[in-house]
CSV table of C-alpha atoms and ligand atoms in Angstrom, one decimal:
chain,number,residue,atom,x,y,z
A,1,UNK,CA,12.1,25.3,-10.1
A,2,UNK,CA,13.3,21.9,-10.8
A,3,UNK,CA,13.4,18.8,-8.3
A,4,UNK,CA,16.0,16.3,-8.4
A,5,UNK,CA,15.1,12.9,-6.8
A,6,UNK,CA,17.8,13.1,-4.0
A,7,UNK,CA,16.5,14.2,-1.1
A,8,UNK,CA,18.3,13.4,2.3
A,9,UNK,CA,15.4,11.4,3.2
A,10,UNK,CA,15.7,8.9,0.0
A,11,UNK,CA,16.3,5.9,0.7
A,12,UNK,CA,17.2,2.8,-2.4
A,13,UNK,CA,14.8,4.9,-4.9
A,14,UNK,CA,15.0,7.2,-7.6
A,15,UNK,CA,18.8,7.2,-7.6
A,16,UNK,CA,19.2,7.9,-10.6
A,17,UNK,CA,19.5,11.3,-12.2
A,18,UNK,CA,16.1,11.9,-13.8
A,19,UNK,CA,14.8,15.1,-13.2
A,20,UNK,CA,11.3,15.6,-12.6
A,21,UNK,CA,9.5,18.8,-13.0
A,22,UNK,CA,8.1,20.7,-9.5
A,23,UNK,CA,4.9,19.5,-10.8
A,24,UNK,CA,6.1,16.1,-10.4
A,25,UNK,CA,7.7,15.6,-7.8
A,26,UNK,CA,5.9,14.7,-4.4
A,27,UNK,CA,6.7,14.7,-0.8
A,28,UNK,CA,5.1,12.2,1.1
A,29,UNK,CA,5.2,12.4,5.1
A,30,UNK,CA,4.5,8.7,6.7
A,31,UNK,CA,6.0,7.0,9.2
A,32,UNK,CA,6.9,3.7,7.6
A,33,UNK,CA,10.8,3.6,8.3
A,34,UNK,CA,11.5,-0.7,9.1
A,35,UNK,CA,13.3,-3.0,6.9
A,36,UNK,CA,9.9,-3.9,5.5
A,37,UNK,CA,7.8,-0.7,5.6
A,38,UNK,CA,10.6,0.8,3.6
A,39,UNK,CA,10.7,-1.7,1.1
A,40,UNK,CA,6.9,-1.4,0.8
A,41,UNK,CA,7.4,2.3,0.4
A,42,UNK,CA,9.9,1.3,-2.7
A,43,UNK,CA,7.3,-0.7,-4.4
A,44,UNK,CA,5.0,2.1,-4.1
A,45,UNK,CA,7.9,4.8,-5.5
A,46,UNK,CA,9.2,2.5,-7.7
A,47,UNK,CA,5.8,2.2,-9.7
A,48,UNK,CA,5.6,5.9,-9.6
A,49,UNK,CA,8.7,6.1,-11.9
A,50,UNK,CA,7.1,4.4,-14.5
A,51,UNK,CA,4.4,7.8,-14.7
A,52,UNK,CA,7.7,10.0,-14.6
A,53,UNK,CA,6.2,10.9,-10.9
A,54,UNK,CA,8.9,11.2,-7.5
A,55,UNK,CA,8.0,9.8,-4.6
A,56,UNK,CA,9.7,12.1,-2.0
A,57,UNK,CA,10.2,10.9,1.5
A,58,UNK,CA,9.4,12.6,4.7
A,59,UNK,CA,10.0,9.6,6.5
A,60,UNK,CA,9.2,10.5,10.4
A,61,UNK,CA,10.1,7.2,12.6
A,62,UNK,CA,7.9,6.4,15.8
A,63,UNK,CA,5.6,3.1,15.6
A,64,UNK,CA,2.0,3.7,15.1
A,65,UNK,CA,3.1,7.9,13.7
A,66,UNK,CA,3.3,8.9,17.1
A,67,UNK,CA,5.9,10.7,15.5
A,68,UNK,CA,4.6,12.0,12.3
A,69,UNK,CA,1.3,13.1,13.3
A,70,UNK,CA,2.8,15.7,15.2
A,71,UNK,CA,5.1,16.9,12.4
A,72,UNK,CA,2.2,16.6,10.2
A,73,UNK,CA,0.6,19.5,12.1
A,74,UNK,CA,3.0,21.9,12.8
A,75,UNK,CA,4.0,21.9,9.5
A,76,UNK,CA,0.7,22.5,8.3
A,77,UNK,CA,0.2,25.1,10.2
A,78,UNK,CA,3.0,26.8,9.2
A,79,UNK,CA,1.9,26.6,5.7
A,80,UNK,CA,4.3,23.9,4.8
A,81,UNK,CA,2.3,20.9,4.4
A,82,UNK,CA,3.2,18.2,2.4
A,83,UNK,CA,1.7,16.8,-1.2
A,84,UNK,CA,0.8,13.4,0.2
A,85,UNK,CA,0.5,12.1,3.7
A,86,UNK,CA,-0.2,9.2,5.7
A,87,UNK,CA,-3.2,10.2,7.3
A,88,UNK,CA,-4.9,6.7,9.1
A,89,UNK,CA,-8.5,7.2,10.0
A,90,UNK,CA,-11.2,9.0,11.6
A,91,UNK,CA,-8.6,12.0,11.4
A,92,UNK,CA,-9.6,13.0,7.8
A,93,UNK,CA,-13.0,14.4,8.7
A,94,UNK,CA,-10.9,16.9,10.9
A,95,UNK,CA,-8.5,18.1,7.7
A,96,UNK,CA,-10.9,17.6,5.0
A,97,UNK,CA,-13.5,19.8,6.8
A,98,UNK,CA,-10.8,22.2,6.7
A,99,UNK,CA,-10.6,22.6,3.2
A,100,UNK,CA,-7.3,20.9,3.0
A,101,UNK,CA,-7.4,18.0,1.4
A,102,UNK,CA,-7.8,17.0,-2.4
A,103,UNK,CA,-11.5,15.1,-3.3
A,104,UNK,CA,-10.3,12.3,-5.1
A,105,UNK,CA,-13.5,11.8,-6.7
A,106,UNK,CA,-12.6,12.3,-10.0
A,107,UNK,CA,-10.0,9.1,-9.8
A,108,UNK,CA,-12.4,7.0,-7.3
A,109,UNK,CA,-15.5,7.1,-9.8
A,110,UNK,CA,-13.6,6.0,-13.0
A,111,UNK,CA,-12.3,3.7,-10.9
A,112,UNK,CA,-15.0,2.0,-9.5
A,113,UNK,CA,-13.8,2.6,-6.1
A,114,UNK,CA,-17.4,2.1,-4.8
A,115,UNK,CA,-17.7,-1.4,-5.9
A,116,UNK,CA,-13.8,-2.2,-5.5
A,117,UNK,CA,-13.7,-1.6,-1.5
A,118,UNK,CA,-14.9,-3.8,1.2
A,119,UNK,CA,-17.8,-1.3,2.6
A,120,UNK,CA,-16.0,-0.3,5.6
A,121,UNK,CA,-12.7,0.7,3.8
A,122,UNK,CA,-15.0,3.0,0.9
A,123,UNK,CA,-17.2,4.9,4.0
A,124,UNK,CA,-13.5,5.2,5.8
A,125,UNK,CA,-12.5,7.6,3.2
A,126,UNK,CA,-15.3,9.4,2.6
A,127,UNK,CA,-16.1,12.8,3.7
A,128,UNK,CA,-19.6,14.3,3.1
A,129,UNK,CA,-19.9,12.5,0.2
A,130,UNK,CA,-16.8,12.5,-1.5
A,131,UNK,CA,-13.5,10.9,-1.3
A,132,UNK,CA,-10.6,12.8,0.8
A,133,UNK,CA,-8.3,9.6,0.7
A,134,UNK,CA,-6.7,6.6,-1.3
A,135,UNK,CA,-6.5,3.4,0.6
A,136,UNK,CA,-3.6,0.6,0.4
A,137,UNK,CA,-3.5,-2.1,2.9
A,138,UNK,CA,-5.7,-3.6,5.6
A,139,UNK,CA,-3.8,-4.5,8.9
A,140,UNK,CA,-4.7,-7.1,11.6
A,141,UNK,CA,-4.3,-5.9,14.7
A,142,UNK,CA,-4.9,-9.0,17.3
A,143,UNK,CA,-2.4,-11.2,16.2
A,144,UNK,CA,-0.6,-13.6,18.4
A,145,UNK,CA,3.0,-14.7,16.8
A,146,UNK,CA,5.3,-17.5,17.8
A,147,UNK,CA,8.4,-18.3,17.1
A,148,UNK,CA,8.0,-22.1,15.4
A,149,UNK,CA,10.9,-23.4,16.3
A,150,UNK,CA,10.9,-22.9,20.0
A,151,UNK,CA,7.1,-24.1,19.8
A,152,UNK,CA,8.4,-26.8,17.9
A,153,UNK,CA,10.7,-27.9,20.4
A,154,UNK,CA,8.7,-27.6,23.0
A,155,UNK,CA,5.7,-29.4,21.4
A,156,UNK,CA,3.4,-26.5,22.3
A,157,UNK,CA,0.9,-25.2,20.2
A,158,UNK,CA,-0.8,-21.9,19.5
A,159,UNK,CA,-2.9,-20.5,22.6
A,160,UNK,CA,-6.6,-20.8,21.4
A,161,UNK,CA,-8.0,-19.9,25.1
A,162,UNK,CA,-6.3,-17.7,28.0
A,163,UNK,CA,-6.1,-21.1,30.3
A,164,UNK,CA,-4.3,-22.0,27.2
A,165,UNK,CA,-2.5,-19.1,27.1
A,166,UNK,CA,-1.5,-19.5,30.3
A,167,UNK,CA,0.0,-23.1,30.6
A,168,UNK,CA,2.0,-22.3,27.2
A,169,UNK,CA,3.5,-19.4,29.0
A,170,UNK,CA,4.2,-21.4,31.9
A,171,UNK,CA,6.2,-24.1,29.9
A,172,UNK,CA,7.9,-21.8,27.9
A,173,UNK,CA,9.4,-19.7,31.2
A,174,UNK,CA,10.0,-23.3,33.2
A,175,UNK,CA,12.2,-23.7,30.0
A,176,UNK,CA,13.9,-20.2,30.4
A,177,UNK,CA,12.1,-19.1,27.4
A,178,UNK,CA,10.6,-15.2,28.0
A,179,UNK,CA,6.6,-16.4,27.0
A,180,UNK,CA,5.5,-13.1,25.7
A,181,UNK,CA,7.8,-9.6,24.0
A,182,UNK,CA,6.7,-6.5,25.0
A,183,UNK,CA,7.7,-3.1,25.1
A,184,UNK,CA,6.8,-0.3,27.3
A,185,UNK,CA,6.4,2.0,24.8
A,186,UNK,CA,3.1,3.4,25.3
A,187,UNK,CA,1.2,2.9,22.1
A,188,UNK,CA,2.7,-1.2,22.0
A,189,UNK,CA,1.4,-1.5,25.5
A,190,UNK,CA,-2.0,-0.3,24.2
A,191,UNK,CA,-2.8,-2.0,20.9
A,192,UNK,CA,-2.3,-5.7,23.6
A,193,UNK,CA,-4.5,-3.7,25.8
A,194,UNK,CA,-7.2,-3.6,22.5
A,195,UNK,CA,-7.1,-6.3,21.6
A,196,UNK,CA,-7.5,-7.9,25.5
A,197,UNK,CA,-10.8,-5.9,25.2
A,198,UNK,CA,-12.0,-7.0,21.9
A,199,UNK,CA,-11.6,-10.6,23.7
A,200,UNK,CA,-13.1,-9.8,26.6
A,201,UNK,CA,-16.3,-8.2,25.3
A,202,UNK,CA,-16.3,-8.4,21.3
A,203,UNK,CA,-17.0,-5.7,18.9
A,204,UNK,CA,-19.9,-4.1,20.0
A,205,UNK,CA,-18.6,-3.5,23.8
A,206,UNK,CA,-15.6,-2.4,22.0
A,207,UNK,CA,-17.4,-0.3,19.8
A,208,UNK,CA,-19.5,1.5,22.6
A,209,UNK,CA,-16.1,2.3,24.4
A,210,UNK,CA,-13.5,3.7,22.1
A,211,UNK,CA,-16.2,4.9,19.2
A,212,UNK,CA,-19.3,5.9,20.5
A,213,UNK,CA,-17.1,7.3,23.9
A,214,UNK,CA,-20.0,5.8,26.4
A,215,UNK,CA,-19.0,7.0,29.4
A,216,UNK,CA,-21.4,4.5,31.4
A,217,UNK,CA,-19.6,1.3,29.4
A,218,UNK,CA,-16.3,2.1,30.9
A,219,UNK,CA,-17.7,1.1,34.6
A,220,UNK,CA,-18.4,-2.1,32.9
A,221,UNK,CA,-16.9,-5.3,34.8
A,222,UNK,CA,-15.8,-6.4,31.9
A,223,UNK,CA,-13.6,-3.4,31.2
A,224,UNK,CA,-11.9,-4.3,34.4
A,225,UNK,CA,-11.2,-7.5,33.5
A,226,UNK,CA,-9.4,-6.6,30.0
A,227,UNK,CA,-7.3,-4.6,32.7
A,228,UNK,CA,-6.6,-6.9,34.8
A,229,UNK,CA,-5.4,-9.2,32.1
A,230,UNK,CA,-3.2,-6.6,30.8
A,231,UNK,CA,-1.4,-6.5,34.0
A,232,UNK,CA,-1.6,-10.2,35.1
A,233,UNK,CA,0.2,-10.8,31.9
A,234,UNK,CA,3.7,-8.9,32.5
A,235,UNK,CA,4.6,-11.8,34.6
A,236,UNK,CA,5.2,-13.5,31.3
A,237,UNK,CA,7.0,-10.1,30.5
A,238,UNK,CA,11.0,-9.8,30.3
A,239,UNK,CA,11.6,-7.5,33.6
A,240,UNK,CA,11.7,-4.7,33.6
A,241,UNK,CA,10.3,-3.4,30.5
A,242,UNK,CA,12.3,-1.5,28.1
A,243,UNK,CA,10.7,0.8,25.2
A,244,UNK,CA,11.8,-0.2,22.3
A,245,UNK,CA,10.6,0.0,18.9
A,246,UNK,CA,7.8,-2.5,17.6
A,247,UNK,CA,10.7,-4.0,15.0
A,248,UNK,CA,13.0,-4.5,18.0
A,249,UNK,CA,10.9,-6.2,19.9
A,250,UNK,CA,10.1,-8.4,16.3
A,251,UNK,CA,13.7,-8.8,15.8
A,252,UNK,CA,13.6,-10.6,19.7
A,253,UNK,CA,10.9,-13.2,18.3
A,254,UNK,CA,13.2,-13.9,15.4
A,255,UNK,CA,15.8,-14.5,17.5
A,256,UNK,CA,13.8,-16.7,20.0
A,257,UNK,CA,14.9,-14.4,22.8
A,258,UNK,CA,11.2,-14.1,23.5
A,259,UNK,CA,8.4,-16.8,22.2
A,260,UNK,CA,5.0,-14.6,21.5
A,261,UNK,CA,4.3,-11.1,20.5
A,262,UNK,CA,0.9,-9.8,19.9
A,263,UNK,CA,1.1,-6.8,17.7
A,264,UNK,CA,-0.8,-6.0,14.1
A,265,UNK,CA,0.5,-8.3,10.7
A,266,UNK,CA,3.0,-5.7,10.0
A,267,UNK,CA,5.2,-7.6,12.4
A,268,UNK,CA,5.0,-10.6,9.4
A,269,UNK,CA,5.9,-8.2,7.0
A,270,UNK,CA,9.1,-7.5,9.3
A,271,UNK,CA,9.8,-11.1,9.6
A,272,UNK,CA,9.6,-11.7,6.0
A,273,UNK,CA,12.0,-9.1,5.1
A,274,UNK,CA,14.6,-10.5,6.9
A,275,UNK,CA,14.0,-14.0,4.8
A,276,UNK,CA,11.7,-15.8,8.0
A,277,UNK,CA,9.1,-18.1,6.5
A,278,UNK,CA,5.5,-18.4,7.4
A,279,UNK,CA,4.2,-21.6,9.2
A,280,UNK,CA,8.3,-23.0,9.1
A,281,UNK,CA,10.3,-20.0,11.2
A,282,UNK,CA,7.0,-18.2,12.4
A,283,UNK,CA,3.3,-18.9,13.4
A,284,UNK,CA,0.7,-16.6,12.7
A,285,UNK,CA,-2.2,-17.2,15.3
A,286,UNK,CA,-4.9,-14.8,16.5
A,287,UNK,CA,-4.9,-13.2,20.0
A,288,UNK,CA,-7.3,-15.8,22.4
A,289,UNK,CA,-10.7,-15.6,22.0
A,290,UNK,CA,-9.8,-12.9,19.4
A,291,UNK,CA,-10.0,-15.7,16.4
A,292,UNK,CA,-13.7,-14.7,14.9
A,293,UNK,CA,-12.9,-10.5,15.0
A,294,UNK,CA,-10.5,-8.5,13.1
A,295,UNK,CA,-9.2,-5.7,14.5
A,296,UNK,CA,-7.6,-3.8,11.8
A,297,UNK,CA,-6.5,-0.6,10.6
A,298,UNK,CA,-6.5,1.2,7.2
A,299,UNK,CA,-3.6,2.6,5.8
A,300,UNK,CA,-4.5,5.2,3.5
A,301,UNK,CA,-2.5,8.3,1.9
A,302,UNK,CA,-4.6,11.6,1.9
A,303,UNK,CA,-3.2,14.6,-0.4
A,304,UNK,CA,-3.2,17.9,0.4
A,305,UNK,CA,-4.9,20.6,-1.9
A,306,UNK,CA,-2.5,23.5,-1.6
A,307,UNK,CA,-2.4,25.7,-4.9
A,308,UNK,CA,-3.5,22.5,-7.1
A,309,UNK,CA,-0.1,22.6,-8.1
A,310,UNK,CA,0.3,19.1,-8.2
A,311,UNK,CA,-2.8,17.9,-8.7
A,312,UNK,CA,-2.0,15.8,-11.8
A,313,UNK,CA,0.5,14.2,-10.1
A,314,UNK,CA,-1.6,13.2,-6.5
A,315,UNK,CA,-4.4,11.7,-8.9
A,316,UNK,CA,-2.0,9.8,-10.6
A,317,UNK,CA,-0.8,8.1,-6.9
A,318,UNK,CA,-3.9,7.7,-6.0
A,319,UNK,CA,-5.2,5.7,-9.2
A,320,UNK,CA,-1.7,3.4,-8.9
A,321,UNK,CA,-2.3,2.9,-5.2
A,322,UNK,CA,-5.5,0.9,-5.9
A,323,UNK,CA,-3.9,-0.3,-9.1
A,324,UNK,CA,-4.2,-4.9,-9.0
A,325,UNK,CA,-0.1,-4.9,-9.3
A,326,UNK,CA,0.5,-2.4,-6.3
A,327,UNK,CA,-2.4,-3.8,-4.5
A,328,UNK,CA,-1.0,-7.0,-4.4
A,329,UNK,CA,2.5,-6.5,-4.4
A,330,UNK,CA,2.6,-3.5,-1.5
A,331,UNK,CA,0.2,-5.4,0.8
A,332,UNK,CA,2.6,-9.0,0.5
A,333,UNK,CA,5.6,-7.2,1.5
A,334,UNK,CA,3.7,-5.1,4.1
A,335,UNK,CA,2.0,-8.0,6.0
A,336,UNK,CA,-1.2,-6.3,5.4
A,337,UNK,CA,-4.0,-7.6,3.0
A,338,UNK,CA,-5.7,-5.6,-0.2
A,339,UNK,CA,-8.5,-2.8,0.5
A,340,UNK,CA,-10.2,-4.8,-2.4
A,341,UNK,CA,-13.6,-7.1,-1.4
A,342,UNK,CA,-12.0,-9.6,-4.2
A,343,UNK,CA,-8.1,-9.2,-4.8
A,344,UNK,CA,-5.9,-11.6,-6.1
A,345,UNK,CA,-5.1,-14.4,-3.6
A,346,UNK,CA,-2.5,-15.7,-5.7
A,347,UNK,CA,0.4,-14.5,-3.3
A,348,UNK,CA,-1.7,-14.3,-0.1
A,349,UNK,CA,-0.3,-17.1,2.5
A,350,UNK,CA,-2.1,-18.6,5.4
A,351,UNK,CA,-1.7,-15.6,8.0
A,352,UNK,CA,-3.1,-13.0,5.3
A,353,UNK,CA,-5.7,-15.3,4.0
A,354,UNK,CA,-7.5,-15.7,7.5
A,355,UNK,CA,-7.2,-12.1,8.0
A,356,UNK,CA,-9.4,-11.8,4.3
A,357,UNK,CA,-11.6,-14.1,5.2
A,358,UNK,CA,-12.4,-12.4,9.0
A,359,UNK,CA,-12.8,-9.3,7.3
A,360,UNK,CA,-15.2,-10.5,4.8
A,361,UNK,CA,-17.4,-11.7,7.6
A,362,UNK,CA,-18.3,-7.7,7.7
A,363,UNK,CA,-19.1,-5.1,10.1
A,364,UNK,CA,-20.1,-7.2,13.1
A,365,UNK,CA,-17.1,-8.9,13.4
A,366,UNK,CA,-14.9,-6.1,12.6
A,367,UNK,CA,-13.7,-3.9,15.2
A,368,UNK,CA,-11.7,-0.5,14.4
A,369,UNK,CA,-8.2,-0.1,16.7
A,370,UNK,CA,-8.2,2.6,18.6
A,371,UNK,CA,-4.6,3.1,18.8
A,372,UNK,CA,-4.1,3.4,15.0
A,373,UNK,CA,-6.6,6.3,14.9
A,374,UNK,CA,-9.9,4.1,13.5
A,375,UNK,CA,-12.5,4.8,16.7
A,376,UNK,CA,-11.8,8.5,17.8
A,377,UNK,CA,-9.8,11.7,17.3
A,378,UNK,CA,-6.2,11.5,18.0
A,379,UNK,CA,-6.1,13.7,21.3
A,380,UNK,CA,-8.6,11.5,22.6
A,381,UNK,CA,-6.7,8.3,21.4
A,382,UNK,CA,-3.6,9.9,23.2
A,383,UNK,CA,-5.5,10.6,26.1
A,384,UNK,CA,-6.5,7.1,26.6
A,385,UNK,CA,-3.0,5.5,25.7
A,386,UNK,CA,-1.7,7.4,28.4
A,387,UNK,CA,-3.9,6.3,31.2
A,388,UNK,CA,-3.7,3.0,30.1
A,389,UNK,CA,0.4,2.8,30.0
A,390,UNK,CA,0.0,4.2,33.2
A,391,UNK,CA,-2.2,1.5,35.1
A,392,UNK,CA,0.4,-1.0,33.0
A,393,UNK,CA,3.2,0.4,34.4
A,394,UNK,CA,2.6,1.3,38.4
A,395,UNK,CA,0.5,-2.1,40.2
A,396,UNK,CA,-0.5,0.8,43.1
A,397,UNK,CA,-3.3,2.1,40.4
A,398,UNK,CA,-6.3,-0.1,40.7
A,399,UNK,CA,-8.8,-0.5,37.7
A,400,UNK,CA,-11.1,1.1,39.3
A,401,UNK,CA,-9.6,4.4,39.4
A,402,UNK,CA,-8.3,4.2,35.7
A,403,UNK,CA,-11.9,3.2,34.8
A,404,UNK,CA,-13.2,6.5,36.5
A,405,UNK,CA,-10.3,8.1,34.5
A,406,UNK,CA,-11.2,7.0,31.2
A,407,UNK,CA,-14.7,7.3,31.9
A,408,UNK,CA,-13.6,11.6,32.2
A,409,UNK,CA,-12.0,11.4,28.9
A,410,UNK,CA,-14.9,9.6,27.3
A,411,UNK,CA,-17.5,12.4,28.0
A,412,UNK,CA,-14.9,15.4,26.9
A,413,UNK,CA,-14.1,13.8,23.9
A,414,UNK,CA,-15.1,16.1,21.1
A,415,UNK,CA,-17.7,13.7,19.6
A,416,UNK,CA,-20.4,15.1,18.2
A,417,UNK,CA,-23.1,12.6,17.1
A,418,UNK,CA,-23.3,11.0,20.8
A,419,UNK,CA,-25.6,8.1,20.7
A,420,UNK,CA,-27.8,8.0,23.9
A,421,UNK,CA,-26.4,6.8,27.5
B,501,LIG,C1,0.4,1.4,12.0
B,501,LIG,C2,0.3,1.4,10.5
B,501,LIG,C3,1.2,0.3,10.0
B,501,LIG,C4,2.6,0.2,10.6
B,501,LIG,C5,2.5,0.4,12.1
B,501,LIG,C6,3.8,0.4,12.8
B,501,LIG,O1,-0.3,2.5,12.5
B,501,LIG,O2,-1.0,1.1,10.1
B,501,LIG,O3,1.3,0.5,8.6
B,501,LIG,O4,3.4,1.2,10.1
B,501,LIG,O5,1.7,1.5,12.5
B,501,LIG,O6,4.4,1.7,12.8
């Protein structure tokens, strides 16, 4: 059977008539569907062209594949599971022990994966020993953007501390500026929530809580704290929340409707797309007290073994994937920085060259989100988001109850190596 490359879901690639073989041709579930993530995804098909391969999109919208991952399974389990798929974190472990997914060995040892990766992003992909995953981009989660020119006007400058924080937010609303974006979507509402805790506590609290699942830590005081942040801060909130998409709520910033929105670097990736300059439209601070840590996530593209079939084809993405070219060119359009220790700063600006340089600190100062599927098994993750939107949302909740919640999920989450309480 022959596969021509227009598939409802194409979007500006492979338009032509070029017909690639079965073999060839692969579909590729993510969730990367804004201005910017699309255009990321066409540098990433494009390149595929040149190695007569077709990038086939199952492009499931939903910030953060709220979406996708649940497409991802039924249709695996219905035996209809994609070549490629984006497949973020701790999650792998659970398909590769399946049997699912393709070891990529034979591409990673050529290429000199080993030595290529910063540490954490080459033991992210590994599964007893070998590698079920290709890695692209590194995103920052605690980021703080402004909008420059209202900043500008206002002579304020970026929040290092939460007093900070504060007395910016209070000049910008007695100017009838809205201080800080936010939806109520509940994954949005939890990466700020994060990346309050990483401040509050840094990474090793954070560690303790959403990757070793230490039921004791969530009594801690300074878990209540993060939460009392989180819901101090909707007074700088436009009332009453709306969910909206992640790119909406970008497209507010742009616009100077609103002044700040923490979110992860794929929010500059956004901003650049629509033609928004670093450090002249837009500001690119870290969330306070946030500045020394990176909280990041890895994107990474996992392929599924099926008949072997295509297994030509999935080597050959994952070898241009970690190619110098797509590493640098993917990860400046995506916001996000190269999964390589030394990659070519040539086209890195000032926001993506601090988050290099945080990351190169190494593990102590890295912390892994839990929203975007880096510190526990999705139902967990879900779990947690939920309660967490749900303190957010209704002020009659006190911390204390939602820390006895999270404390239940914490000790029946399916962990197995659980370190000592
Ligand atoms: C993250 C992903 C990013 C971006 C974001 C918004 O999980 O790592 O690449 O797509 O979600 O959907």
């Amino acid at each position: 059977m022959l596969g021509c490359g227009l598939s409802p879901f194409s979007y500006g690639t492979n338009t032509s008539f070029v017909v690639y073989s079965q073999a060839n041709a692969l579909q590729v579930l993510h969730w990367w569907t804004s201005d910017s993530e699309r255009k990321a995804v066409k540098v990433l098909s494009d390149r595929l062209v040149d190695e007569n391969i077709e990038w086939r999109n199952a492009a499931i919208p939903g910030g953060a594949g709220v979406g996708a991952s649940k497409v991802l399974k039924s249709r695996v389990l219905a035996g209809h599971a994609p070549e490629v798929t984006q497949l973020n974190g701790v999650v792998f472990g659970e398909w590769a022990d399946l049997g699912l997914l393709l070891e990529l060995d034979d591409v990673s040892r050529p290429g000199n994966w080993k030595k290529l990766l910063f540490p954490t992003v080459w033991s992210l992909v590994q599964n007893r020993d070998h590698v079920v995953a290709a890695p692209i981009g590194i995103q920052r989660i605690n980021m703080l953007f402004y909008n420059k020119k209202i900043f500008d006007r206002l002579e304020l400058i970026a929040p290092k501390t939460w007093a900070d924080f504060d007395r910016v937010a209070f000049k910008l609303k007695q100017a009838g500026v809205v201080p800080l974006a936010q939806s109520s979507e509940a994954w949005q509402v939890a990466t700020l929530f994060e990346t309050l805790v990483l401040a509050e506590s840094g990474p090793a609290f954070y560690r303790r809580l959403f990757v070793d699942m230490n039921a004791k830590a969530y009594a801690d005081p300074r878990l209540a704290h993060a939460l009392k942040r989180l819901r101090g801060l909707k007074q700088w909130m436009p009332m009453p929340l709306r969910e909206q998409p992640w790119n909406e709520m970008t497209r507010q910033l742009a616009d100077g409707d609103a002044a700040m929105f923490v979110m992860g670097d794929w929010v500059k990736g956004e901003l650049r797309a629509w033609g928004k300059i670093t450090d002249v439209d837009f500001g690119c601070s870290t969330v306070p007290g946030t500045d020394e840590y990176h909280l990041y996530s890895v994107d990474t593209l996992a392929m599924f073994a099926g008949d072997y079939s295509h297994q030509q084809a999935q080597e050959k993405l994952a070898q241009v994937l970690m190619s110098a070219t797509v590493q640098t060119d993917y990860n400046q359009v995506k916001g996000s920085i190269s999964v390589w220790r030394d990659p070519n700063k040539a086209k890195m600006d000032s926001c993506a060259l601090a988050s290099w340089r945080t990351f190169s600190k190494g593990g102590a100062f890295q912390a892994p989100s839990l929203v975007h599927r880096m510190a526990t098994d999705e139902t967990t993750k879900d779990a947690i988001v939920a309660e967490v939107r749900r303190y957010f949302m209704d002020d009659q909740i006190t911390e204390l109850d939602t820390q006895r919640r999270l404390a239940a999920i914490a000790r029946s989450s399916p962990k197995i190596e659980r370190p000592e309480e």
